[in-house]
Each structure stands twice: as C-alpha cells, then as structure tokens.
Amino acid sequence: MSAAAVHSLWTTAADPISKIETPKIEYGQLSPTLIVIGGALIGVLIEAFVPRKSRYYAQAFLSAVTLAAAFAAVVALAAGGYGTTKAHIAAMGAIAVDGPSLFLQGTILLAGLLGVFTFAERHLDPLAHGNRVDSFAAQAASVPGSDSEKAAVKAGFTTTEAFPLLLFAVSGMLVFPSANDLLTLFVALEVFSLPLYLLCALARRKRLMSQEAAVKYFLLGAFASAFTLFGIALLYGYAGSVSYATIAQVVDGTVTNVDPALAGTMGNDALLLIGAAMVVMGLLFKVGAVPFHMWTPDVYQGAPTPVTGFMAAATKVAAFGALLRLLYVVLPGMRWDWRPVMWAVAIVTMLGGAIVAITQTDIKRLLAYSSIAHAGFILAGVIATSRDGVSSVLFYLAAYSFVTIGAFAVVTLVRDAGGEATHLSKWAGLGRRSPLVAAVFAVFLLAFAGIPLTSGFAGKFAVFKAAAEGGAMPLVVIGVISSAIAAFFYIRVIVLMFFSEPHPEGPTVAVPSALTTTAIAVGVAVTLVLGVAPQYFLDLASQAGVFVR
Amino acid sequence: MENLIALLIAAPLLGAAVLLCGGRRLDAVGHWIGTLLAGLSFVFGALLFADMLGKAADHRTVTQHLFSWIPVSGFQADVTFRLDQLSMTFVLLITGVGSLIHLYSVGYMEHDERRRRFFGYLNLFLAAMLLLVLADNYLLLYVGWEGVGLASYLLIGFWQHKPSAATAAKKAFLVNRVGDMGLSIAIMLMFTTFGTFAFGPVFADVSGTGEGKLTAIALMLLLAACGKSAQVPLQSWLGDAMEGPTPVSALIHAATMVTAGVYLIVRSGAVFNAAPDAQLVVTVVGAVTLLFGAIVGCAKDDIKKALAGSTMSQIGYMVLAAGLGPIGYVFAIMHLVTHGFFKAGLFLGAGSVMHGMNDEVDMRKYGGLRKYMPVTFVTFGLGYLAIIGFPGLSGFFSKDKIIEAAFAKGGTEGWILGGAALLGAAITAYYMTRVMIMTFFGEKRWQPDEHGHEPHPHESPKSMTIPMIVLAFGSVFAGGLFSFGDRFLHWLEPVTGHQEGHPPVSAAVVTGATLVVLLVGAGIAYVQYGRRPVPVVAPRGSLLTRAARRDLLQDDFNHVVLVRGGEHLTRSLVYMDHTVVDGVVNGTAASVGGLSGRLRRLQNGYARSYAVSMFGGAAVLVALTLLMRAV
C-alpha cells in the first residue's frame, strides 16, 4: 500500500460514514521517486534471474541509468515550473512538490549517481583468485574468517545487492524532504534507513568492524525512530491530524477543532512541545547533531568507504531537508520555542565536532567529526527562519555533498596490504609520492575548512550571513571560532601530506578506473566552480527557497 | 561590438593557458600560437577602435558587464570592463607593440629550449595588462596589476639558472609588493570613504569628500604608481630587471607595464585634481626621478642598463606631467605612447646588437657596428633621434609639451619643475648620444672571449628586423601625427579633461631652449666619446660617476635604512611573538586539545552508552523546549 493510501485511510478512519475516495496520484510529479523505486525493483529481479557473471554489469548500468533518468525527471519538473509557480501538494496531501523538494532531490540523485560510480569501482582491490572485486563482501551472510567466506571469495562472488539497496535508500531519501505529513515522513525515514544499515555491514575488508558498525547504527537508529514515532503520536494527539498543513494551522490557532474524538487532548501545548522535540530529535539523529551524533564516527569508520561517502552526503541532504520543512512549514508558529533550543544544539554541535576532531588519528573518523561540525554550521542557517536561511542551507548541502563524496573517494585510493590505509600516520608524505591525489584531497580539505575560492567558503558565507541577518550573531561568532578550530585539523592533514617525510612502508595509491576518477573529478570541479562563480547556484537555491504550504 | 572587449583579454589568456598547460608537444608551434593570439587581440582592438571612431566624441565610452563576484549588500565586486579613449589608447599600444615583440621574440628566442614557456608568459602578461587598463573598478584593476607583476617576475627570472636573474626577479617582486600595498590600502580607503571602488561612482563622489581623505588615497595611489613605474623611492628594481630576455625589457620594462603607474594616476585624475598637495608630491617624484634616471643612464656601460635608466627618466617626465593635473594629463599619455614606440625600438635594437655580439652587453666592447648591422643602426638611430627630441620626430612633440606644461605650473614651482625637465632633456641628449657613439661609431673594440671565440657581428633575421622597422616608423611619425591639429588632445580630452597651460615665457622660447640644451648635451657627449677613443676598461671617474654607476647608491641606501632597520624590527617582533603571542596561542591550543582528549573518552564504542547519550539529549531537548514556553 502506498504511503498516500495509508494516509487517506488514516485520515478517514475517524469518520466511519464517509466513503473511501479513490486516491488521486499525480504520477508525473512523483516520477523521480517512482523511477528510482522501479529501478530498485528491477534490480531485485536481476539478482533473482540474471546469471551471477553478468549481474555486476547489469546492476551498475541499471543503477546509473535509473538515477540519471530520475535526475532528468527532476530537471524537467523544475523546468516546468513545479519548483516555483506551480509548486503544490501532491498525492492527496502526502508529498510536497516545491522548490526545496526538487533542489534537494536533484542533489540527492547526483550524490547517488556519484555513489554508484564509487560502488562499482573494481580496480582498487587486488584480484581475488583472478576475479576483479569491489569494496563489498563476497557473501554478506558468511561468517567473517569462516570457510564459507573463503569459498565465496574463491568462487568470485560479489554482493551486487548493494546497488538495489542504494536505489531503495535513494527512493526513501527523495520522499523524506518532500514528505508533507508525519506518517509519510516516518515511512520514508525507515525506507532509507534500513538499506543503509545493511550497506554498512557489507565491507570486504575489516568485516567484523563493518558488522559492528551496522549493528550499532541499526540499534541506535531504531532507538531514534522510536522517539520519532512517539513524537508523531503526541503531535497527532495535539492536532488531530498528521498533515503538516493542519498541524501548522492548529499551532497558529486558525483551526481549533479537527476531530471530536480527540477533544480531550487537542490544543494541549505540552503534547505539542514534547511531540515536536521528539520528532526533531529523530531528525537531529540522522543529521548527526550533538548529542545524537555518537553513532557517526563508528559507523563512518566501519562502513565500506563508498557507502560512507554516499551516506554522509545523501543522508545529510535528506535529513536537513526534512528538518527544514518540519520547522518552516509545521512549526513556524512555535519558533520562539524551538529557536533557543536549536541554538543550543547548533552551538554544541559546531564546537563538539570541531574540538573532538582535533585528536582523531583515523582519516575516516576525522571526516566523521568534520561532518558533525558541518551539521552544526548548517543548523545555524536553519535557525535563520528566513528565505535566505532556506536557500543558504540548500546551497550548503549541495556544495557539501560533492566535497564529501569526493573526499571519501580519495580515501578509497590510499591503500596498503590490509586494504585502505586510514590511519593518519600512513598519510605522511603522500604529497611527495602522489602529488595529484594529495593535491585533490587538499582541495577537498580546504573546501571543508571553508577557504575562499572553494564551495565551502561560499556555503559557509551564505549560511552565516543568513544566520546573522536572522539575528543569530552570537551563533555566527561561535561558528567562526569553530571554523578556526576545524581549520587546524584540516590544514594539519595537508601539512602531513606535503611537509612530512614519507613513511618507509607507506601505503600505495591505487590507480582507479574511470568510475572513481569521474566521481573525484566531478567533486573537484563542482567544488571549484561553486567556489569561484557561486552566484548562479546561489540564485538557483534562492529561487528554490520557498516551501509550499 | 562591446562584447569584443572580453575577447580582447580572452585571446592572450587562452594562449597562456594552452602554452603553459600544453606540454612539450606544443614546442614546435608554441611561439606561433602565442604570436597569433597576440595578433588576434590586436585585430579585436583595431575593430573596436574603428567602431569607436564612428561615434561622437562624448559617446565613446562602452562597458561590458561579465558577472558579479558574490554581490553582498553594500559590497559589489563586478567584473566589468570599460573601454574609453584612454583605455583604447593603451589597448592599441599594448596589443600593437606586444604583437611586434612577440614576432621579434620568435627570432630572438630561437635557440632557447623553453621558448614555448616564454611565449606563454608573454601572453599571460598581455592578458593581465589588458585587464589592468580595461577594468571598470579598482578591484579588478588590482587583479590585472598583480597579474602583470607576476608575469614580470616570471619573465625577469626566465633564465633562472643564472643566480643574478633569479635575484633580480625576486627584487622586482619584493619592491613591487611595497607599491601593491599602497594600491590595496588605497582601495580599502576608497571603500570606507565612498562605499564602492567602481570608477564612475568614486569620481562622482569626489566633490563631496574631505581633502584630507582624498590626499591620503591619492598618496597611496602614488605609492602604487612608484612601485610599478620604478619611480623614486621604489626605483631600485628596474635596472636589475634587465636580467630578463631583451624582448621582455622592451615590452614590459619599457613600453607597457612600467607605464601602468602613469595610467593609474591619469585614470584617477578626479581624485588627484581634488588633492593639490598630493599632486605636488607627484610632480616632485616625477622631477626627481627624471633626473635620477638620467644621471644613472649616463654612467652605465651596460647598454640595457643605460636604456633602463633612460626609461626611468622618461617615465619621470610622464609622472611629472600627470602631477600637473589637467594641463598635463594628455601630454603624459602622449609621451607614454611615443615613448612606447621609440623605447621599445631602442630595446629591440639593443637586443639585435646583443644577438650579433654573442650576448655581450658592455658598450665598451662594441664600436663601429653601423657597418655590420645597417638595419639595426638606422632603426636605433631613428629611435635615438626621437628620444632626444630631435625636431619633427615623435619625442620632440611630446617632451616639449611636457616641459611647457611644467613651466606653466606657475610660480617658483613652475620654474623649478620646468628647469628640472629642461636639465633632464640635456642629460637625455648626452647619455643617448653616448650610447649611440659607443655602439655604432668609432673603432671596433671587441676581442675574443676567454674561449677564443671572436664575435662576428651580423644583421639579425627578418623576424627581428621587421618589428624594429615598424617601431621606427612609429618613432618618427607618431608624435607629428598626434600633434597635427591637436588630434591626440581632442581624442583624449573627453576622458581626462584638458586645460590650456600658460607658461611664463612664450612656448616658442621654451622650444628654443629645449633645442639649445639638446645641442649642448649631444655636443658634450660627442666631444667626450666621438672625438677621442673609448677606453675598453672604464676609467675610475669622478665621485658622481662612481656613485651613478652604483645607481646613485640606491641599494646601499635601501640596505642600511630598510634592510637593517627591518631586521631589527623583525627581531623584536619575533621576540614578542615567541613570548607573548605564542604563549596565548599555544595555551589556547593546548586547552582545546586537552578538552578534545577528554571529550573523546566519551566515545567509548559501546552502543549502550551512545543510547544513554541520546536519551539524555532527548530529555534535555524536551526539557529545554518546555522551559522556553514556561519563561
């Protein structure tokens, strides 16, 4: 049953005499999501029916084509004015088709496409018994180190299920920021979370660590989902509806009595405040804000690096999109309540991420803490509660996702006998041995640090400007201080790469195929273009910065 | 049509990119690509010129807006080009002389392995210089300003295997930094004063601004001009810059880049007009430099360094004229253009001589070369006549006007400035006659070098002589063409404004005096160098000669006053830095690091404690939300 149908059942259940209407679904406007789901389903069929030898090619090709087609659909919708003048709420009130939705969906799809490229990379690991292998376990179900694992490796198995899992995750992420009622929001949350849990467990090397990461992510994710769901229930009790528009109206006081059965609880502000805080908490978990961030370093480190890159970029985009819509569409009426709280979260997130990153020794954990600090910066833009706030966050997310995927793609290249060499000490002197790779990584690090002429600067500037204009000057000051702290550890890696003696048994830099090269090159190109000439994209984000209500 | 403006810059920029990124496979054709793109840029310039001529004098300014770089409220950094008569003049000079020198370099750099790179740098220079003169605001001008500085640095040090070239490049770069600081401070002052740095609004707002602020801005602009145009006190780099290949000396360090300071002053005329004190300083700088350069030029035996002194001196004339305000702007630019022709021609001639003399630069080892290099002799000779101001040739018209304008300044100042300009003209005639005689007349004085190779002077190839001939035409006719019917004056007047100067004595008297001092200067040189043999080893000379050989002790002065003083200052700053600043910084860093180490322990790897953290966080979140409603 589709989310929309569930929704219509839900909203009509309270009224036993009304007949069930046939749901009216605008398939064209939902086409990006539908294409991705369709592609994922075909991917499942491929796993079932295509011979093992050809599956990799079929899956990689299918995924790339699906995501590209979905992106084309997003562009077509945007060109058709659905982001601006024709923005409206589709699928019986379940999905909002508007500027932020389309912008974020486009970003997620491009991130997914680059993710597919890194997923499909088969030139980095040495041949296993004559077979080219990717980053994923030969057979996910086999116990690490067991005979069945060895047999699977010998037989040249690969977990091509990773591709449909990615597509499923993307489909959930597409719905997440455009969900226009709380149930759709929750369903989308689970749809993209479950495949990610699985993907995290699939690493070919260091499998125990990978499985540990997956279990942690799953347990904590379930825990966070429970909060979200409970919050949704409380909000329903408060407003008598799960629809964003109705809740917003009840918060504003324009609608007072939706459902006679809920007369006892409706309008009880305690329900609203606690419910809102809990739903927000679930979203803060996904964006990795302090103190809900603790899964991030462990999961980022344990997951296969291509998955980490994809997850770090796309999840953040989707979750911030949902958070924006929740705060701007559902809860603008109580912004005097949530703004101080978000202030506090943003401050501890910026400072916490930046400070703890200083003592990290593993490049993936370092990037994980960096992503936490960035979540804090983005929250500063969210708090602006203005159109500029929305567009600056949109721009930041787009800029950040390309840098992130590119950076993690570079991490996959630096390898030693045990797989990826992620310990920072091994990166010493990389700039002398592989100047190009080190230079590219340096570009990404400078973008993370927000140095001018990179997208990071343009994004940070936009976000801080919006926050300052929104009256959050102290937040901007703390943001700048955190940036200074963060710059220390980014620059430290650059210093390590270029000004230290190379490690004698240092890692080698694998030569990737065109796939990873494309992902990295696109990352660098976007980083520089958004840094040197950001105006067009800032305008685009600014155009897309209006939510439909 | 105005869309061509960007192409004007884009052509050489493309050339630079292609040549510098193209790698060895372009070695065979690189120099022709560079020359072609420079020529293309000249063609665009000529088309725009033709278009401009078709318009009424007051409607000739066109602008092209490319894009805005991060417009923020109150801060507008536009990439906009402005083509008016002033920038048009420069565009034609830069691309025209630039193309000729590209062509010349094809022959001159023929045996250099890194010729492709050389042309890449030359193209980069053209692009940056065009950006400088086409920018519509000071910030964009600054980009071009830095760009030509970079190109100049790269080209002076082009033969980087010679330590002297590397040092000279560094010296030029460092001295220019001082001037560049002036420009950046001027831009910042403008921004705080006017809230913008676009030409139009700044010049429009000048009238309502206090003179003190305008004087400060003008003096900072002058500092910038001094650095780029090698004016006292930032003159020391130009002589050493002659370490670069001769085409570079001709293009960058004679015809175009070093005149950027004059452009800056004339372009900012509105600011200077409103700051008479700053204008006085400009004239003083110009007058001092024109004498300084001329005196240095008299003592040098290195042909290029003698010409470098002359360049400094001639730019001194231009700066002097620019400092005179509306009575001088037009003549500053006119002298700049004619100087661009004859000085480029002279340098190319010097290069041609060196080319035929195994790269020998000491004029005491030349002599009698007119027989061996007839084309070089004639073109160099015409350039010589032009620079000393021989009646009818280019330099005569432009320099004479400047001297008249200096007298027209009025009062004691007018007499002093005019006298300095007149004295400079005499010295110019002296040192140029000296160069001419020592190089082309008298007995041959060259000897075999330590390897026993005797130079075999010969005429240079066509690719080198053709540009020299073309430039010689410019040296002869440009001045007359410009002065006939005051054509140049009417052309430039809508941009710079003009005011007729009235010298205390009639113009004819000034012209007559100029001709007399010219004859005196040339006569003395003839007596000293033409009538008796030139010693191959330089005689000890008087105190002044020895000082002039050492560039009037400029380096000694800089060393004692700036380097020593700077060393003391940095030492005390380093001490401060180590004790006070580092103490604070390291203390902060250590405490942040310690905090990091402690916080890190919270991340213990147990999912249960993560869950507790989340639960606690959720509880705090809910409590805070409720609390916010309660208060």
mmCIF file of N, CA, C and O in Angstrom, chain B residues 112-150:
data_model
loop_
_atom_site.group_PDB
_atom_site.id
_atom_site.type_symbol
_atom_site.label_atom_id
_atom_site.label_comp_id
_atom_site.label_asym_id
_atom_site.label_seq_id
_atom_site.Cartn_x
_atom_site.Cartn_y
_atom_site.Cartn_z
ATOM 1 N N ASP B 112 66.396 28.972 -27.622
ATOM 2 C CA ASP B 112 66.096 28.698 -26.214
ATOM 3 C C ASP B 112 65.173 27.491 -26.121
ATOM 4 O O ASP B 112 64.142 27.443 -26.778
ATOM 5 N N GLU B 113 65.547 26.537 -25.262
ATOM 6 C CA GLU B 113 64.729 25.316 -25.128
ATOM 7 C C GLU B 113 63.350 25.608 -24.580
ATOM 8 O O GLU B 113 62.401 24.897 -24.853
ATOM 9 N N ARG B 114 63.256 26.654 -23.785
ATOM 10 C CA ARG B 114 61.987 26.900 -23.106
ATOM 11 C C ARG B 114 61.207 28.008 -23.805
ATOM 12 O O ARG B 114 60.474 28.762 -23.173
ATOM 13 N N ARG B 115 61.328 28.077 -25.136
ATOM 14 C CA ARG B 115 60.689 29.157 -25.871
ATOM 15 C C ARG B 115 59.170 29.143 -25.703
ATOM 16 O O ARG B 115 58.542 30.182 -25.574
ATOM 17 N N ARG B 116 58.567 27.919 -25.695
ATOM 18 C CA ARG B 116 57.108 27.835 -25.576
ATOM 19 C C ARG B 116 56.646 28.487 -24.274
ATOM 20 O O ARG B 116 55.698 29.265 -24.235
ATOM 21 N N ARG B 117 57.356 28.169 -23.214
ATOM 22 C CA ARG B 117 57.009 28.731 -21.913
ATOM 23 C C ARG B 117 57.143 30.259 -21.938
ATOM 24 O O ARG B 117 56.314 30.976 -21.396
ATOM 25 N N PHE B 118 58.190 30.729 -22.617
ATOM 26 C CA PHE B 118 58.407 32.169 -22.720
ATOM 27 C C PHE B 118 57.197 32.841 -23.363
ATOM 28 O O PHE B 118 56.702 33.860 -22.887
ATOM 29 N N PHE B 119 56.717 32.236 -24.434
ATOM 30 C CA PHE B 119 55.556 32.834 -25.106
ATOM 31 C C PHE B 119 54.304 32.728 -24.249
ATOM 32 O O PHE B 119 53.434 33.601 -24.291
ATOM 33 N N GLY B 120 54.210 31.639 -23.476
ATOM 34 C CA GLY B 120 53.079 31.522 -22.557
ATOM 35 C C GLY B 120 53.075 32.676 -21.567
ATOM 36 O O GLY B 120 52.045 33.316 -21.331
ATOM 37 N N TYR B 121 54.263 32.972 -21.006
ATOM 38 C CA TYR B 121 54.349 34.079 -20.048
ATOM 39 C C TYR B 121 54.037 35.406 -20.732
ATOM 40 O O TYR B 121 53.358 36.265 -20.164
ATOM 41 N N LEU B 122 54.546 35.579 -21.963
ATOM 42 C CA LEU B 122 54.279 36.839 -22.669
ATOM 43 C C LEU B 122 52.775 37.016 -22.871
ATOM 44 O O LEU B 122 52.229 38.104 -22.676
ATOM 45 N N ASN B 123 52.096 35.933 -23.265
ATOM 46 C CA ASN B 123 50.646 36.018 -23.449
ATOM 47 C C ASN B 123 49.946 36.327 -22.137
ATOM 48 O O ASN B 123 49.000 37.113 -22.086
ATOM 49 N N LEU B 124 50.434 35.701 -21.078
ATOM 50 C CA LEU B 124 49.859 35.960 -19.756
ATOM 51 C C LEU B 124 50.005 37.439 -19.422
ATOM 52 O O LEU B 124 49.084 38.077 -18.913
ATOM 53 N N PHE B 125 51.169 37.971 -19.756
ATOM 54 C CA PHE B 125 51.389 39.384 -19.491
ATOM 55 C C PHE B 125 50.386 40.239 -20.257
ATOM 56 O O PHE B 125 49.778 41.157 -19.698
ATOM 57 N N LEU B 126 50.217 39.941 -21.544
ATOM 58 C CA LEU B 126 49.278 40.739 -22.345
ATOM 59 C C LEU B 126 47.888 40.710 -21.729
ATOM 60 O O LEU B 126 47.236 41.751 -21.592
ATOM 61 N N ALA B 127 47.441 39.510 -21.347
ATOM 62 C CA ALA B 127 46.098 39.389 -20.780
ATOM 63 C C ALA B 127 45.976 40.229 -19.519
ATOM 64 O O ALA B 127 45.006 40.973 -19.341
ATOM 65 N N ALA B 128 46.986 40.121 -18.636
ATOM 66 C CA ALA B 128 46.907 40.847 -17.368
ATOM 67 C C ALA B 128 46.956 42.355 -17.606
ATOM 68 O O ALA B 128 46.225 43.120 -16.976
ATOM 69 N N MET B 129 47.817 42.775 -18.538
ATOM 70 C CA MET B 129 47.953 44.215 -18.792
ATOM 71 C C MET B 129 46.660 44.771 -19.387
ATOM 72 O O MET B 129 46.219 45.869 -19.039
ATOM 73 N N LEU B 130 46.031 43.983 -20.272
ATOM 74 C CA LEU B 130 44.767 44.432 -20.853
ATOM 75 C C LEU B 130 43.693 44.516 -19.777
ATOM 76 O O LEU B 130 42.880 45.445 -19.755
ATOM 77 N N LEU B 131 43.710 43.544 -18.868
ATOM 78 C CA LEU B 131 42.744 43.570 -17.767
ATOM 79 C C LEU B 131 42.951 44.839 -16.935
ATOM 80 O O LEU B 131 42.000 45.508 -16.539
ATOM 81 N N LEU B 132 44.224 45.160 -16.709
ATOM 82 C CA LEU B 132 44.543 46.342 -15.906
ATOM 83 C C LEU B 132 43.939 47.599 -16.530
ATOM 84 O O LEU B 132 43.324 48.410 -15.839
ATOM 85 N N VAL B 133 44.124 47.777 -17.832
ATOM 86 C CA VAL B 133 43.670 49.035 -18.431
ATOM 87 C C VAL B 133 42.188 49.004 -18.791
ATOM 88 O O VAL B 133 41.611 50.050 -19.056
ATOM 89 N N LEU B 134 41.570 47.812 -18.817
ATOM 90 C CA LEU B 134 40.152 47.747 -19.203
ATOM 91 C C LEU B 134 39.226 47.656 -18.007
ATOM 92 O O LEU B 134 38.013 47.760 -18.160
ATOM 93 N N ALA B 135 39.779 47.443 -16.811
ATOM 94 C CA ALA B 135 38.926 47.269 -15.644
ATOM 95 C C ALA B 135 38.099 48.520 -15.417
ATOM 96 O O ALA B 135 38.546 49.634 -15.676
ATOM 97 N N ASP B 136 36.873 48.296 -14.925
ATOM 98 C CA ASP B 136 35.998 49.431 -14.657
ATOM 99 C C ASP B 136 35.961 49.759 -13.164
ATOM 100 O O ASP B 136 35.210 50.605 -12.723
ATOM 101 N N ASN B 137 36.720 49.037 -12.366
ATOM 102 C CA ASN B 137 36.795 49.383 -10.958
ATOM 103 C C ASN B 137 38.192 49.036 -10.434
ATOM 104 O O ASN B 137 38.947 48.313 -11.080
ATOM 105 N N TYR B 138 38.503 49.591 -9.292
ATOM 106 C CA TYR B 138 39.869 49.444 -8.791
ATOM 107 C C TYR B 138 40.188 48.018 -8.381
ATOM 108 O O TYR B 138 41.334 47.597 -8.438
ATOM 109 N N LEU B 139 39.158 47.285 -7.964
ATOM 110 C CA LEU B 139 39.437 45.917 -7.519
ATOM 111 C C LEU B 139 39.867 45.052 -8.698
ATOM 112 O O LEU B 139 40.841 44.286 -8.611
ATOM 113 N N LEU B 140 39.158 45.207 -9.815
ATOM 114 C CA LEU B 140 39.515 44.430 -10.999
ATOM 115 C C LEU B 140 40.861 44.912 -11.543
ATOM 116 O O LEU B 140 41.691 44.121 -12.002
ATOM 117 N N LEU B 141 41.070 46.227 -11.474
ATOM 118 C CA LEU B 141 42.360 46.771 -11.883
ATOM 119 C C LEU B 141 43.478 46.134 -11.057
ATOM 120 O O LEU B 141 44.549 45.800 -11.576
ATOM 121 N N TYR B 142 43.175 45.945 -9.776
ATOM 122 C CA TYR B 142 44.171 45.340 -8.882
ATOM 123 C C TYR B 142 44.524 43.925 -9.335
ATOM 124 O O TYR B 142 45.687 43.516 -9.248
ATOM 125 N N VAL B 143 43.519 43.192 -9.826
ATOM 126 C CA VAL B 143 43.795 41.842 -10.323
ATOM 127 C C VAL B 143 44.798 41.906 -11.473
ATOM 128 O O VAL B 143 45.787 41.171 -11.512
ATOM 129 N N GLY B 144 44.537 42.820 -12.420
ATOM 130 C CA GLY B 144 45.465 42.981 -13.536
ATOM 131 C C GLY B 144 46.827 43.464 -13.053
ATOM 132 O O GLY B 144 47.870 43.016 -13.532
ATOM 133 N N TRP B 145 46.806 44.356 -12.092
ATOM 134 C CA TRP B 145 48.035 44.935 -11.518
ATOM 135 C C TRP B 145 48.915 43.830 -10.960
ATOM 136 O O TRP B 145 50.129 43.781 -11.197
ATOM 137 N N GLU B 146 48.290 42.930 -10.205
ATOM 138 C CA GLU B 146 49.044 41.804 -9.650
ATOM 139 C C GLU B 146 49.461 40.844 -10.761
ATOM 140 O O GLU B 146 50.534 40.234 -10.713
ATOM 141 N N GLY B 147 48.584 40.704 -11.753
ATOM 142 C CA GLY B 147 48.874 39.792 -12.862
ATOM 143 C C GLY B 147 50.116 40.229 -13.624
ATOM 144 O O GLY B 147 50.998 39.414 -13.915
ATOM 145 N N VAL B 148 50.236 41.526 -13.933
ATOM 146 C CA VAL B 148 51.427 41.969 -14.658
ATOM 147 C C VAL B 148 52.656 41.834 -13.760
ATOM 148 O O VAL B 148 53.752 41.534 -14.242
ATOM 149 N N GLY B 149 52.442 42.027 -12.450
ATOM 150 C CA GLY B 149 53.565 41.846 -11.526
ATOM 151 C C GLY B 149 54.074 40.421 -11.584
ATOM 152 O O GLY B 149 55.292 40.170 -11.629
ATOM 153 N N LEU B 150 53.133 39.476 -11.608
ATOM 154 C CA LEU B 150 53.516 38.059 -11.678
ATOM 155 C C LEU B 150 54.246 37.772 -12.990
ATOM 156 O O LEU B 150 55.311 37.147 -12.999
#
